[in-house]
C-alpha cells in the first residue's frame, strides 16, 4: 500500500498556465484524507511553493531546490544541504564571466543579477537572427515562467552574496543558447562537490553532491517510518529521475520525455489532463 507520494510541480502538478487544477487539488485532499502523506518535490524554492499553495487549504511537506531542502508542512525547515560557499563562489564567478542569466536559491530569497532580463533579451535576439523560424512565443513563455517566481532580490554581482550570512541551496543557469548550456554541462558534470541536473529546456541546476529529490525522499520516508516500497512518485523531467528510480511506484507524466517514461512503472495523463489526479486515483482505488 502506498503511504507517501512525491509530486513534482512544473510540467506535473502545474498545467501549462502554471496553475493547479481543481481536479488535482481535490485528488491531493482525497489522498491526505486517505492517510497518504503528500510531498511536493521541486526545483523551486520552498517559499515559492508556499506562495503557489497560499490560496488553497492544502499543506504538505516540501522538498525544494531539487532536494537541497525539506520543509515541514507547518513551514519549518527539517533538513538542508547547502553548497559549500567556496564552490558556490567559483560557480557564480564562472557563470557571470560567461554572461549567464542565473538564480541563486537561498533561505528567503532568489538572488539574480540586475541585468538578467537584458542578458536574456540579447540571447533571444541572437537566437532569432541565427534561426528566424525559432518560436519567439515559446521563448517568451519560458522566460516569463522563470520571472513569475516569488522572492527575487536583485544583485550587481555574486560578490554581493559572499558578504551575506545565507545558505545557498541551488544555482540555476538559464540560457536560450544550446551551445552555452552544453558548455556549462561540460564544465560541471564531473565536479566533485556539486551535482548538475536539468528540469526543463534552457536550464541546468547545481546543488550539493548529496542533494537530489531521491535522497530527500529517502530521508523523509525514513523520518516518517515509511518504507521506500510504500512510496510513489510522479514527475516529467530529468531532475525527477532520482526519486522515480527509488519509489515503490513511479509514474511519468504523459508529457514527460521518452527517457523518463521508459524508467517508470507507468505513464499517466499529461499535465493538461490532470495526470496527477489520475495517478492518485489509481493509488487510492
Ligand atoms: Ca518538472
PDB file of C-alpha atoms and ligand atoms in Angstrom:
ATOM      1  CA  UNK A   1       0.000   0.000   0.000  1.00  0.00           C
ATOM      2  CA  UNK A   2       1.228   3.487  -0.831  1.00  0.00           C
ATOM      3  CA  UNK A   3       1.700   5.676   2.253  1.00  0.00           C
ATOM      4  CA  UNK A   4       3.564   8.605   0.706  1.00  0.00           C
ATOM      5  CA  UNK A   5       3.527  10.206  -2.715  1.00  0.00           C
ATOM      6  CA  UNK A   6       6.022  12.764  -4.019  1.00  0.00           C
ATOM      7  CA  UNK A   7       4.710  15.051  -6.716  1.00  0.00           C
ATOM      8  CA  UNK A   8       6.807  17.277  -8.963  1.00  0.00           C
ATOM      9  CA  UNK A   9       5.381  20.741  -9.722  1.00  0.00           C
ATOM     10  CA  UNK A  10       6.284  22.205 -13.138  1.00  0.00           C
ATOM     11  CA  UNK A  11       5.082  20.068 -16.004  1.00  0.00           C
ATOM     12  CA  UNK A  12       3.449  17.727 -13.484  1.00  0.00           C
ATOM     13  CA  UNK A  13       1.055  19.202 -10.884  1.00  0.00           C
ATOM     14  CA  UNK A  14       1.038  22.606 -12.607  1.00  0.00           C
ATOM     15  CA  UNK A  15      -0.582  22.928 -16.019  1.00  0.00           C
ATOM     16  CA  UNK A  16       0.911  25.000 -18.841  1.00  0.00           C
ATOM     17  CA  UNK A  17      -0.513  28.177 -17.248  1.00  0.00           C
ATOM     18  CA  UNK A  18       1.356  27.264 -14.032  1.00  0.00           C
ATOM     19  CA  UNK A  19      -1.952  26.603 -12.230  1.00  0.00           C
ATOM     20  CA  UNK A  20      -3.104  23.640 -10.132  1.00  0.00           C
ATOM     21  CA  UNK A  21      -6.431  22.407 -11.472  1.00  0.00           C
ATOM     22  CA  UNK A  22      -9.402  21.797  -9.183  1.00  0.00           C
ATOM     23  CA  UNK A  23      -9.235  18.099 -10.044  1.00  0.00           C
ATOM     24  CA  UNK A  24      -5.608  17.924  -8.896  1.00  0.00           C
ATOM     25  CA  UNK A  25      -6.356  19.847  -5.675  1.00  0.00           C
ATOM     26  CA  UNK A  26      -9.282  17.506  -4.944  1.00  0.00           C
ATOM     27  CA  UNK A  27      -7.052  14.480  -5.586  1.00  0.00           C
ATOM     28  CA  UNK A  28      -4.443  15.763  -3.096  1.00  0.00           C
ATOM     29  CA  UNK A  29      -7.142  16.351  -0.475  1.00  0.00           C
ATOM     30  CA  UNK A  30      -8.541  12.889  -1.089  1.00  0.00           C
ATOM     31  CA  UNK A  31      -5.067  11.284  -0.776  1.00  0.00           C
ATOM     32  CA  UNK A  32      -4.480  13.137   2.500  1.00  0.00           C
ATOM     33  CA  UNK A  33      -7.924  12.079   3.755  1.00  0.00           C
ATOM     34  CA  UNK A  34      -6.918   8.500   2.945  1.00  0.00           C
ATOM     35  CA  UNK A  35      -3.833   8.838   5.152  1.00  0.00           C
ATOM     36  CA  UNK A  36      -1.342   9.246   2.314  1.00  0.00           C
ATOM     37  CA  UNK A  37       1.445  11.750   3.018  1.00  0.00           C
ATOM     38  CA  UNK A  38       1.615  14.077   0.003  1.00  0.00           C
ATOM     39  CA  UNK A  39       5.025  15.644  -0.640  1.00  0.00           C
ATOM     40  CA  UNK A  40       5.792  18.318  -3.208  1.00  0.00           C
ATOM     41  CA  UNK A  41       9.261  17.748  -4.718  1.00  0.00           C
ATOM     42  CA  UNK A  42      10.510  20.555  -6.932  1.00  0.00           C
ATOM     43  CA  UNK A  43      13.490  22.522  -8.131  1.00  0.00           C
ATOM     44  CA  UNK A  44      11.679  25.661  -6.934  1.00  0.00           C
ATOM     45  CA  UNK A  45      12.439  27.389  -3.655  1.00  0.00           C
ATOM     46  CA  UNK A  46      10.183  26.376  -0.736  1.00  0.00           C
ATOM     47  CA  UNK A  47       8.817  29.927  -0.263  1.00  0.00           C
ATOM     48  CA  UNK A  48       7.797  29.983  -3.911  1.00  0.00           C
ATOM     49  CA  UNK A  49       5.911  26.707  -3.404  1.00  0.00           C
ATOM     50  CA  UNK A  50       4.196  28.149  -0.327  1.00  0.00           C
ATOM     51  CA  UNK A  51       3.021  31.085  -2.457  1.00  0.00           C
ATOM     52  CA  UNK A  52       1.596  28.710  -5.054  1.00  0.00           C
ATOM     53  CA  UNK A  53      -0.438  26.930  -2.348  1.00  0.00           C
ATOM     54  CA  UNK A  54      -1.316  30.091  -0.407  1.00  0.00           C
ATOM     55  CA  UNK A  55      -4.847  30.329  -1.737  1.00  0.00           C
ATOM     56  CA  UNK A  56      -5.624  26.689  -1.042  1.00  0.00           C
ATOM     57  CA  UNK A  57      -6.266  24.916   2.267  1.00  0.00           C
ATOM     58  CA  UNK A  58      -3.540  22.378   1.459  1.00  0.00           C
ATOM     59  CA  UNK A  59      -0.333  21.998   3.456  1.00  0.00           C
ATOM     60  CA  UNK A  60       2.303  19.403   2.575  1.00  0.00           C
ATOM     61  CA  UNK A  61       5.924  18.559   3.174  1.00  0.00           C
ATOM     62  CA  UNK A  62       8.052  20.402   0.611  1.00  0.00           C
ATOM     63  CA  UNK A  63      11.228  19.042  -0.925  1.00  0.00           C
ATOM     64  CA  UNK A  64      12.690  22.192  -2.505  1.00  0.00           C
ATOM     65  CA  UNK A  65      15.741  23.205  -4.539  1.00  0.00           C
ATOM     66  CA  UNK A  66      15.906  19.714  -6.095  1.00  0.00           C
ATOM     67  CA  UNK A  67      16.315  18.058  -2.711  1.00  0.00           C
ATOM     68  CA  UNK A  68      18.658  20.537  -1.014  1.00  0.00           C
ATOM     69  CA  UNK A  69      15.873  21.471   1.428  1.00  0.00           C
ATOM     70  CA  UNK A  70      12.991  19.702   3.156  1.00  0.00           C
ATOM     71  CA  UNK A  71      10.332  21.811   4.893  1.00  0.00           C
ATOM     72  CA  UNK A  72       7.696  20.609   7.316  1.00  0.00           C
ATOM     73  CA  UNK A  73       4.028  21.256   6.403  1.00  0.00           C
ATOM     74  CA  UNK A  74       3.996  23.987   9.075  1.00  0.00           C
ATOM     75  CA  UNK A  75       6.814  25.781   7.215  1.00  0.00           C
ATOM     76  CA  UNK A  76       9.743  24.951   9.497  1.00  0.00           C
ATOM     77  CA  UNK A  77      12.934  23.674   7.953  1.00  0.00           C
ATOM     78  CA  UNK A  78      13.608  19.997   8.636  1.00  0.00           C
ATOM     79  CA  UNK A  79      16.709  19.327   6.519  1.00  0.00           C
ATOM     80  CA  UNK A  80      19.108  21.224   4.294  1.00  0.00           C
ATOM     81  CA  UNK A  81      22.247  20.517   2.302  1.00  0.00           C
ATOM     82  CA  UNK A  82      23.738  23.818   1.082  1.00  0.00           C
ATOM     83  CA  UNK A  83      26.527  24.161  -1.458  1.00  0.00           C
ATOM     84  CA  UNK A  84      29.897  24.894   0.119  1.00  0.00           C
ATOM     85  CA  UNK A  85      30.478  28.662  -0.125  1.00  0.00           C
ATOM     86  CA  UNK A  86      33.806  28.430  -1.936  1.00  0.00           C
ATOM     87  CA  UNK A  87      32.287  26.125  -4.528  1.00  0.00           C
ATOM     88  CA  UNK A  88      29.334  28.467  -4.933  1.00  0.00           C
ATOM     89  CA  UNK A  89      31.677  31.442  -5.423  1.00  0.00           C
ATOM     90  CA  UNK A  90      33.631  29.530  -8.075  1.00  0.00           C
ATOM     91  CA  UNK A  91      30.468  28.516  -9.953  1.00  0.00           C
ATOM     92  CA  UNK A  92      28.952  32.004  -9.836  1.00  0.00           C
ATOM     93  CA  UNK A  93      32.161  33.686 -10.905  1.00  0.00           C
ATOM     94  CA  UNK A  94      32.224  31.445 -13.988  1.00  0.00           C
ATOM     95  CA  UNK A  95      28.534  31.999 -14.795  1.00  0.00           C
ATOM     96  CA  UNK A  96      28.997  35.744 -14.516  1.00  0.00           C
ATOM     97  CA  UNK A  97      32.087  35.695 -16.707  1.00  0.00           C
ATOM     98  CA  UNK A  98      30.165  33.687 -19.355  1.00  0.00           C
ATOM     99  CA  UNK A  99      27.228  36.130 -19.110  1.00  0.00           C
ATOM    100  CA  UNK A 100      24.628  33.654 -17.952  1.00  0.00           C
ATOM    101  CA  UNK A 101      21.281  34.606 -16.538  1.00  0.00           C
ATOM    102  CA  UNK A 102      21.384  32.851 -13.166  1.00  0.00           C
ATOM    103  CA  UNK A 103      19.398  32.465  -9.947  1.00  0.00           C
ATOM    104  CA  UNK A 104      20.725  31.636  -6.501  1.00  0.00           C
ATOM    105  CA  UNK A 105      18.193  29.969  -4.204  1.00  0.00           C
ATOM    106  CA  UNK A 106      18.720  30.813  -0.567  1.00  0.00           C
ATOM    107  CA  UNK A 107      16.752  30.676   2.704  1.00  0.00           C
ATOM    108  CA  UNK A 108      14.376  33.541   1.920  1.00  0.00           C
ATOM    109  CA  UNK A 109      15.332  34.929  -1.496  1.00  0.00           C
ATOM    110  CA  UNK A 110      16.191  34.104  -5.058  1.00  0.00           C
ATOM    111  CA  UNK A 111      19.189  36.282  -5.898  1.00  0.00           C
ATOM    112  CA  UNK A 112      19.550  37.193  -9.548  1.00  0.00           C
ATOM    113  CA  UNK A 113      21.662  39.720 -11.471  1.00  0.00           C
ATOM    114  CA  UNK A 114      20.250  43.224 -12.124  1.00  0.00           C
ATOM    115  CA  UNK A 115      20.924  42.829 -15.830  1.00  0.00           C
ATOM    116  CA  UNK A 116      19.338  39.337 -16.053  1.00  0.00           C
ATOM    117  CA  UNK A 117      16.422  40.348 -18.256  1.00  0.00           C
ATOM    118  CA  UNK A 118      18.768  42.211 -20.629  1.00  0.00           C
ATOM    119  CA  UNK A 119      21.038  39.174 -20.886  1.00  0.00           C
ATOM    120  CA  UNK A 120      18.076  37.007 -21.877  1.00  0.00           C
ATOM    121  CA  UNK A 121      16.726  39.608 -24.308  1.00  0.00           C
ATOM    122  CA  UNK A 122      20.118  39.682 -26.056  1.00  0.00           C
ATOM    123  CA  UNK A 123      20.158  35.876 -26.237  1.00  0.00           C
ATOM    124  CA  UNK A 124      16.630  35.864 -27.642  1.00  0.00           C
ATOM    125  CA  UNK A 125      17.631  38.328 -30.393  1.00  0.00           C
ATOM    126  CA  UNK A 126      20.671  36.228 -31.252  1.00  0.00           C
ATOM    127  CA  UNK A 127      18.606  33.025 -31.373  1.00  0.00           C
ATOM    128  CA  UNK A 128      16.122  34.713 -33.721  1.00  0.00           C
ATOM    129  CA  UNK A 129      18.783  36.069 -36.080  1.00  0.00           C
ATOM    130  CA  UNK A 130      20.506  32.652 -36.176  1.00  0.00           C
ATOM    131  CA  UNK A 131      17.231  30.893 -36.916  1.00  0.00           C
ATOM    132  CA  UNK A 132      14.258  33.084 -37.919  1.00  0.00           C
ATOM    133  CA  UNK A 133      11.951  30.061 -37.625  1.00  0.00           C
ATOM    134  CA  UNK A 134      12.573  29.740 -33.917  1.00  0.00           C
ATOM    135  CA  UNK A 135       9.427  30.252 -31.811  1.00  0.00           C
ATOM    136  CA  UNK A 136       9.578  33.643 -30.065  1.00  0.00           C
ATOM    137  CA  UNK A 137       6.385  32.868 -28.166  1.00  0.00           C
ATOM    138  CA  UNK A 138       7.862  29.722 -26.661  1.00  0.00           C
ATOM    139  CA  UNK A 139      11.000  31.575 -25.610  1.00  0.00           C
ATOM    140  CA  UNK A 140       8.948  34.366 -24.065  1.00  0.00           C
ATOM    141  CA  UNK A 141       6.775  31.803 -22.294  1.00  0.00           C
ATOM    142  CA  UNK A 142       9.879  30.107 -20.844  1.00  0.00           C
ATOM    143  CA  UNK A 143      11.368  33.431 -19.718  1.00  0.00           C
ATOM    144  CA  UNK A 144       8.094  34.626 -18.175  1.00  0.00           C
ATOM    145  CA  UNK A 145       7.701  31.364 -16.301  1.00  0.00           C
ATOM    146  CA  UNK A 146      11.152  31.966 -14.863  1.00  0.00           C
ATOM    147  CA  UNK A 147      10.292  35.534 -13.823  1.00  0.00           C
ATOM    148  CA  UNK A 148       6.969  34.531 -12.245  1.00  0.00           C
ATOM    149  CA  UNK A 149       8.639  33.053  -9.166  1.00  0.00           C
ATOM    150  CA  UNK A 150       8.314  34.743  -5.780  1.00  0.00           C
ATOM    151  CA  UNK A 151      11.098  36.257  -3.710  1.00  0.00           C
ATOM    152  CA  UNK A 152      13.572  37.848  -6.141  1.00  0.00           C
ATOM    153  CA  UNK A 153      16.352  40.061  -4.798  1.00  0.00           C
ATOM    154  CA  UNK A 154      18.487  41.777  -7.431  1.00  0.00           C
ATOM    155  CA  UNK A 155      22.252  41.913  -7.085  1.00  0.00           C
ATOM    156  CA  UNK A 156      25.030  43.646  -9.016  1.00  0.00           C
ATOM    157  CA  UNK A 157      27.366  40.706  -8.754  1.00  0.00           C
ATOM    158  CA  UNK A 158      27.634  37.364  -6.972  1.00  0.00           C
ATOM    159  CA  UNK A 159      30.262  39.080  -4.816  1.00  0.00           C
ATOM    160  CA  UNK A 160      27.377  40.828  -3.007  1.00  0.00           C
ATOM    161  CA  UNK A 161      26.328  37.395  -1.750  1.00  0.00           C
ATOM    162  CA  UNK A 162      29.681  36.499  -0.244  1.00  0.00           C
ATOM    163  CA  UNK A 163      29.199  39.124   2.471  1.00  0.00           C
ATOM    164  CA  UNK A 164      25.758  37.818   3.399  1.00  0.00           C
ATOM    165  CA  UNK A 165      25.032  35.203   6.034  1.00  0.00           C
ATOM    166  CA  UNK A 166      22.991  32.941   3.792  1.00  0.00           C
ATOM    167  CA  UNK A 167      22.891  29.313   2.739  1.00  0.00           C
ATOM    168  CA  UNK A 168      22.980  28.617  -0.982  1.00  0.00           C
ATOM    169  CA  UNK A 169      20.844  25.623  -1.921  1.00  0.00           C
ATOM    170  CA  UNK A 170      20.547  25.757  -5.666  1.00  0.00           C
ATOM    171  CA  UNK A 171      22.169  27.669  -8.520  1.00  0.00           C
ATOM    172  CA  UNK A 172      20.114  27.756 -11.691  1.00  0.00           C
ATOM    173  CA  UNK A 173      21.575  28.843 -15.020  1.00  0.00           C
ATOM    174  CA  UNK A 174      19.183  29.680 -17.842  1.00  0.00           C
ATOM    175  CA  UNK A 175      20.061  30.290 -21.482  1.00  0.00           C
ATOM    176  CA  UNK A 176      18.468  30.256 -24.926  1.00  0.00           C
ATOM    177  CA  UNK A 177      21.823  29.275 -26.383  1.00  0.00           C
ATOM    178  CA  UNK A 178      22.081  25.471 -26.564  1.00  0.00           C
ATOM    179  CA  UNK A 179      25.857  25.552 -27.030  1.00  0.00           C
ATOM    180  CA  UNK A 180      26.267  27.696 -23.960  1.00  0.00           C
ATOM    181  CA  UNK A 181      24.195  25.230 -21.920  1.00  0.00           C
ATOM    182  CA  UNK A 182      26.320  22.400 -23.279  1.00  0.00           C
ATOM    183  CA  UNK A 183      29.486  24.217 -22.189  1.00  0.00           C
ATOM    184  CA  UNK A 184      28.063  24.605 -18.692  1.00  0.00           C
ATOM    185  CA  UNK A 185      27.185  20.942 -18.626  1.00  0.00           C
ATOM    186  CA  UNK A 186      30.736  20.005 -19.652  1.00  0.00           C
ATOM    187  CA  UNK A 187      32.214  22.342 -17.078  1.00  0.00           C
ATOM    188  CA  UNK A 188      30.247  20.930 -14.139  1.00  0.00           C
ATOM    189  CA  UNK A 189      29.201  17.363 -14.865  1.00  0.00           C
ATOM    190  CA  UNK A 190      32.362  15.892 -13.397  1.00  0.00           C
ATOM    191  CA  UNK A 191      32.624  18.332 -10.487  1.00  0.00           C
ATOM    192  CA  UNK A 192      33.470  16.600  -7.218  1.00  0.00           C
ATOM    193  CA  UNK A 193      31.271  18.558  -4.838  1.00  0.00           C
ATOM    194  CA  UNK A 194      28.211  19.544  -6.831  1.00  0.00           C
ATOM    195  CA  UNK A 195      25.676  17.699  -8.886  1.00  0.00           C
ATOM    196  CA  UNK A 196      24.134  19.015 -12.106  1.00  0.00           C
ATOM    197  CA  UNK A 197      20.572  18.337 -13.263  1.00  0.00           C
ATOM    198  CA  UNK A 198      18.133  19.858 -15.696  1.00  0.00           C
ATOM    199  CA  UNK A 199      14.450  20.463 -15.025  1.00  0.00           C
ATOM    200  CA  UNK A 200      13.413  21.988 -18.334  1.00  0.00           C
ATOM    201  CA  UNK A 201      14.656  23.161 -21.718  1.00  0.00           C
ATOM    202  CA  UNK A 202      17.055  26.083 -21.410  1.00  0.00           C
ATOM    203  CA  UNK A 203      18.429  25.382 -17.941  1.00  0.00           C
ATOM    204  CA  UNK A 204      20.804  23.471 -15.742  1.00  0.00           C
ATOM    205  CA  UNK A 205      20.830  23.487 -11.969  1.00  0.00           C
ATOM    206  CA  UNK A 206      23.621  22.841  -9.484  1.00  0.00           C
ATOM    207  CA  UNK A 207      23.284  21.553  -5.941  1.00  0.00           C
ATOM    208  CA  UNK A 208      25.409  19.948  -3.259  1.00  0.00           C
ATOM    209  CA  UNK A 209      26.523  16.483  -4.368  1.00  0.00           C
ATOM    210  CA  UNK A 210      24.229  14.822  -1.798  1.00  0.00           C
ATOM    211  CA  UNK A 211      21.172  16.846  -2.749  1.00  0.00           C
ATOM    212  CA  UNK A 212      18.629  15.194  -5.024  1.00  0.00           C
ATOM    213  CA  UNK A 213      14.907  14.637  -4.976  1.00  0.00           C
ATOM    214  CA  UNK A 214      15.629  10.926  -4.483  1.00  0.00           C
ATOM    215  CA  UNK A 215      17.893  11.445  -1.479  1.00  0.00           C
ATOM    216  CA  UNK A 216      15.389  13.819   0.079  1.00  0.00           C
ATOM    217  CA  UNK A 217      12.621  11.256  -0.455  1.00  0.00           C
ATOM    218  CA  UNK A 218      14.787   8.657   1.322  1.00  0.00           C
ATOM    219  CA  UNK A 219      15.447  10.990   4.254  1.00  0.00           C
ATOM    220  CA  UNK A 220      11.806  11.979   4.610  1.00  0.00           C
ATOM    221  CA  UNK A 221      10.439   8.435   4.269  1.00  0.00           C
ATOM    222  CA  UNK A 222      12.884   7.351   6.964  1.00  0.00           C
ATOM    223  CA  UNK A 223      11.769  10.186   9.252  1.00  0.00           C
ATOM    224  CA  UNK A 224       8.122   9.210   8.746  1.00  0.00           C
ATOM    225  CA  UNK A 225       8.841   5.478   9.213  1.00  0.00           C
ATOM    226  CA  UNK A 226       7.679   4.680   5.709  1.00  0.00           C
ATOM    227  CA  UNK A 227       9.487   2.111   3.575  1.00  0.00           C
ATOM    228  CA  UNK A 228      10.558   3.178   0.077  1.00  0.00           C
ATOM    229  CA  UNK A 229       8.454   0.283  -1.238  1.00  0.00           C
ATOM    230  CA  UNK A 230       5.453   2.122   0.233  1.00  0.00           C
ATOM    231  CA  UNK A 231       6.182   5.352  -1.639  1.00  0.00           C
ATOM    232  CA  UNK A 232       5.076   6.608  -5.031  1.00  0.00           C
ATOM    233  CA  UNK A 233       6.459   9.389  -7.206  1.00  0.00           C
ATOM    234  CA  UNK A 234       5.289  11.261 -10.278  1.00  0.00           C
ATOM    235  CA  UNK A 235       7.281  13.617 -12.493  1.00  0.00           C
ATOM    236  CA  UNK A 236       8.129  14.687 -16.011  1.00  0.00           C
ATOM    237  CA  UNK A 237      11.797  15.562 -16.249  1.00  0.00           C
ATOM    238  CA  UNK A 238      15.425  14.639 -15.648  1.00  0.00           C
ATOM    239  CA  UNK A 239      15.632  16.143 -12.159  1.00  0.00           C
ATOM    240  CA  UNK A 240      12.912  13.624 -11.173  1.00  0.00           C
ATOM    241  CA  UNK A 241      14.919  10.529 -12.132  1.00  0.00           C
ATOM    242  CA  UNK A 242      16.492  10.044  -8.682  1.00  0.00           C
ATOM    243  CA  UNK A 243      13.073   9.847  -6.985  1.00  0.00           C
ATOM    244  CA  UNK A 244      11.321   7.941  -9.774  1.00  0.00           C
ATOM    245  CA  UNK A 245      14.023   5.254  -9.592  1.00  0.00           C
ATOM    246  CA  UNK A 246      13.682   4.560  -5.859  1.00  0.00           C
ATOM    247  CA  UNK A 247       9.940   4.993  -5.276  1.00  0.00           C
ATOM    248  CA  UNK A 248       7.916   1.799  -4.918  1.00  0.00           C
ATOM    249  CA  UNK A 249       5.618   3.041  -7.671  1.00  0.00           C
ATOM    250  CA  UNK A 250       6.626   5.574 -10.269  1.00  0.00           C
ATOM    251  CA  UNK A 251       4.623   7.371 -12.905  1.00  0.00           C
ATOM    252  CA  UNK A 252       5.810   9.538 -15.751  1.00  0.00           C
ATOM    253  CA  UNK A 253       3.547  12.289 -16.976  1.00  0.00           C
ATOM    254  CA  UNK A 254       2.034  11.893 -20.444  1.00  0.00           C
ATOM    255  CA  UNK A 255       4.063  14.992 -21.403  1.00  0.00           C
ATOM    256  CA  UNK A 256       7.335  13.591 -19.981  1.00  0.00           C
ATOM    257  CA  UNK A 257      10.458  12.924 -22.027  1.00  0.00           C
ATOM    258  CA  UNK A 258      10.584   9.423 -23.558  1.00  0.00           C
ATOM    259  CA  UNK A 259      13.610   8.597 -21.421  1.00  0.00           C
ATOM    260  CA  UNK A 260      11.616   9.355 -18.250  1.00  0.00           C
ATOM    261  CA  UNK A 261       8.658   7.288 -19.453  1.00  0.00           C
ATOM    262  CA  UNK A 262      10.943   4.306 -20.067  1.00  0.00           C
ATOM    263  CA  UNK A 263      12.231   4.167 -16.496  1.00  0.00           C
ATOM    264  CA  UNK A 264       8.837   4.470 -14.784  1.00  0.00           C
ATOM    265  CA  UNK A 265       6.397   1.703 -13.855  1.00  0.00           C
ATOM    266  CA  UNK A 266       3.586   3.519 -15.591  1.00  0.00           C
ATOM    267  CA  UNK A 267       2.674   6.558 -17.662  1.00  0.00           C
ATOM    268  CA  UNK A 268      -0.209   8.735 -16.537  1.00  0.00           C
ATOM    269  CA  UNK A 269      -2.041  11.501 -18.421  1.00  0.00           C
ATOM    270  CA  UNK A 270      -0.407  14.849 -19.260  1.00  0.00           C
ATOM    271  CA  UNK A 271      -0.291  17.950 -17.044  1.00  0.00           C
ATOM    272  CA  UNK A 272      -3.048  19.451 -19.202  1.00  0.00           C
ATOM    273  CA  UNK A 273      -5.261  16.408 -18.441  1.00  0.00           C
ATOM    274  CA  UNK A 274      -4.852  16.279 -14.625  1.00  0.00           C
ATOM    275  CA  UNK A 275      -2.305  13.450 -14.833  1.00  0.00           C
ATOM    276  CA  UNK A 276      -1.527  13.713 -11.098  1.00  0.00           C
ATOM    277  CA  UNK A 277      -5.192  13.264 -10.132  1.00  0.00           C
ATOM    278  CA  UNK A 278      -5.395  10.291 -12.456  1.00  0.00           C
ATOM    279  CA  UNK A 279      -2.335   8.680 -10.846  1.00  0.00           C
ATOM    280  CA  UNK A 280      -3.513   9.366  -7.283  1.00  0.00           C
ATOM    281  CA  UNK A 281      -6.853   7.862  -8.212  1.00  0.00           C
ATOM    282  CA  UNK A 282      -5.167   4.592  -9.223  1.00  0.00           C
ATOM    283  CA  UNK A 283      -3.321   4.536  -5.866  1.00  0.00           C
ATOM    284  CA  UNK A 284      -6.357   5.006  -3.656  1.00  0.00           C
ATOM    285  CA  UNK A 285      -8.852   2.927  -5.552  1.00  0.00           C
TER     286      UNK A 285
HETATM  287 CA1  LIG B   1       9.073  19.150 -13.728  1.00  0.00          CA
END
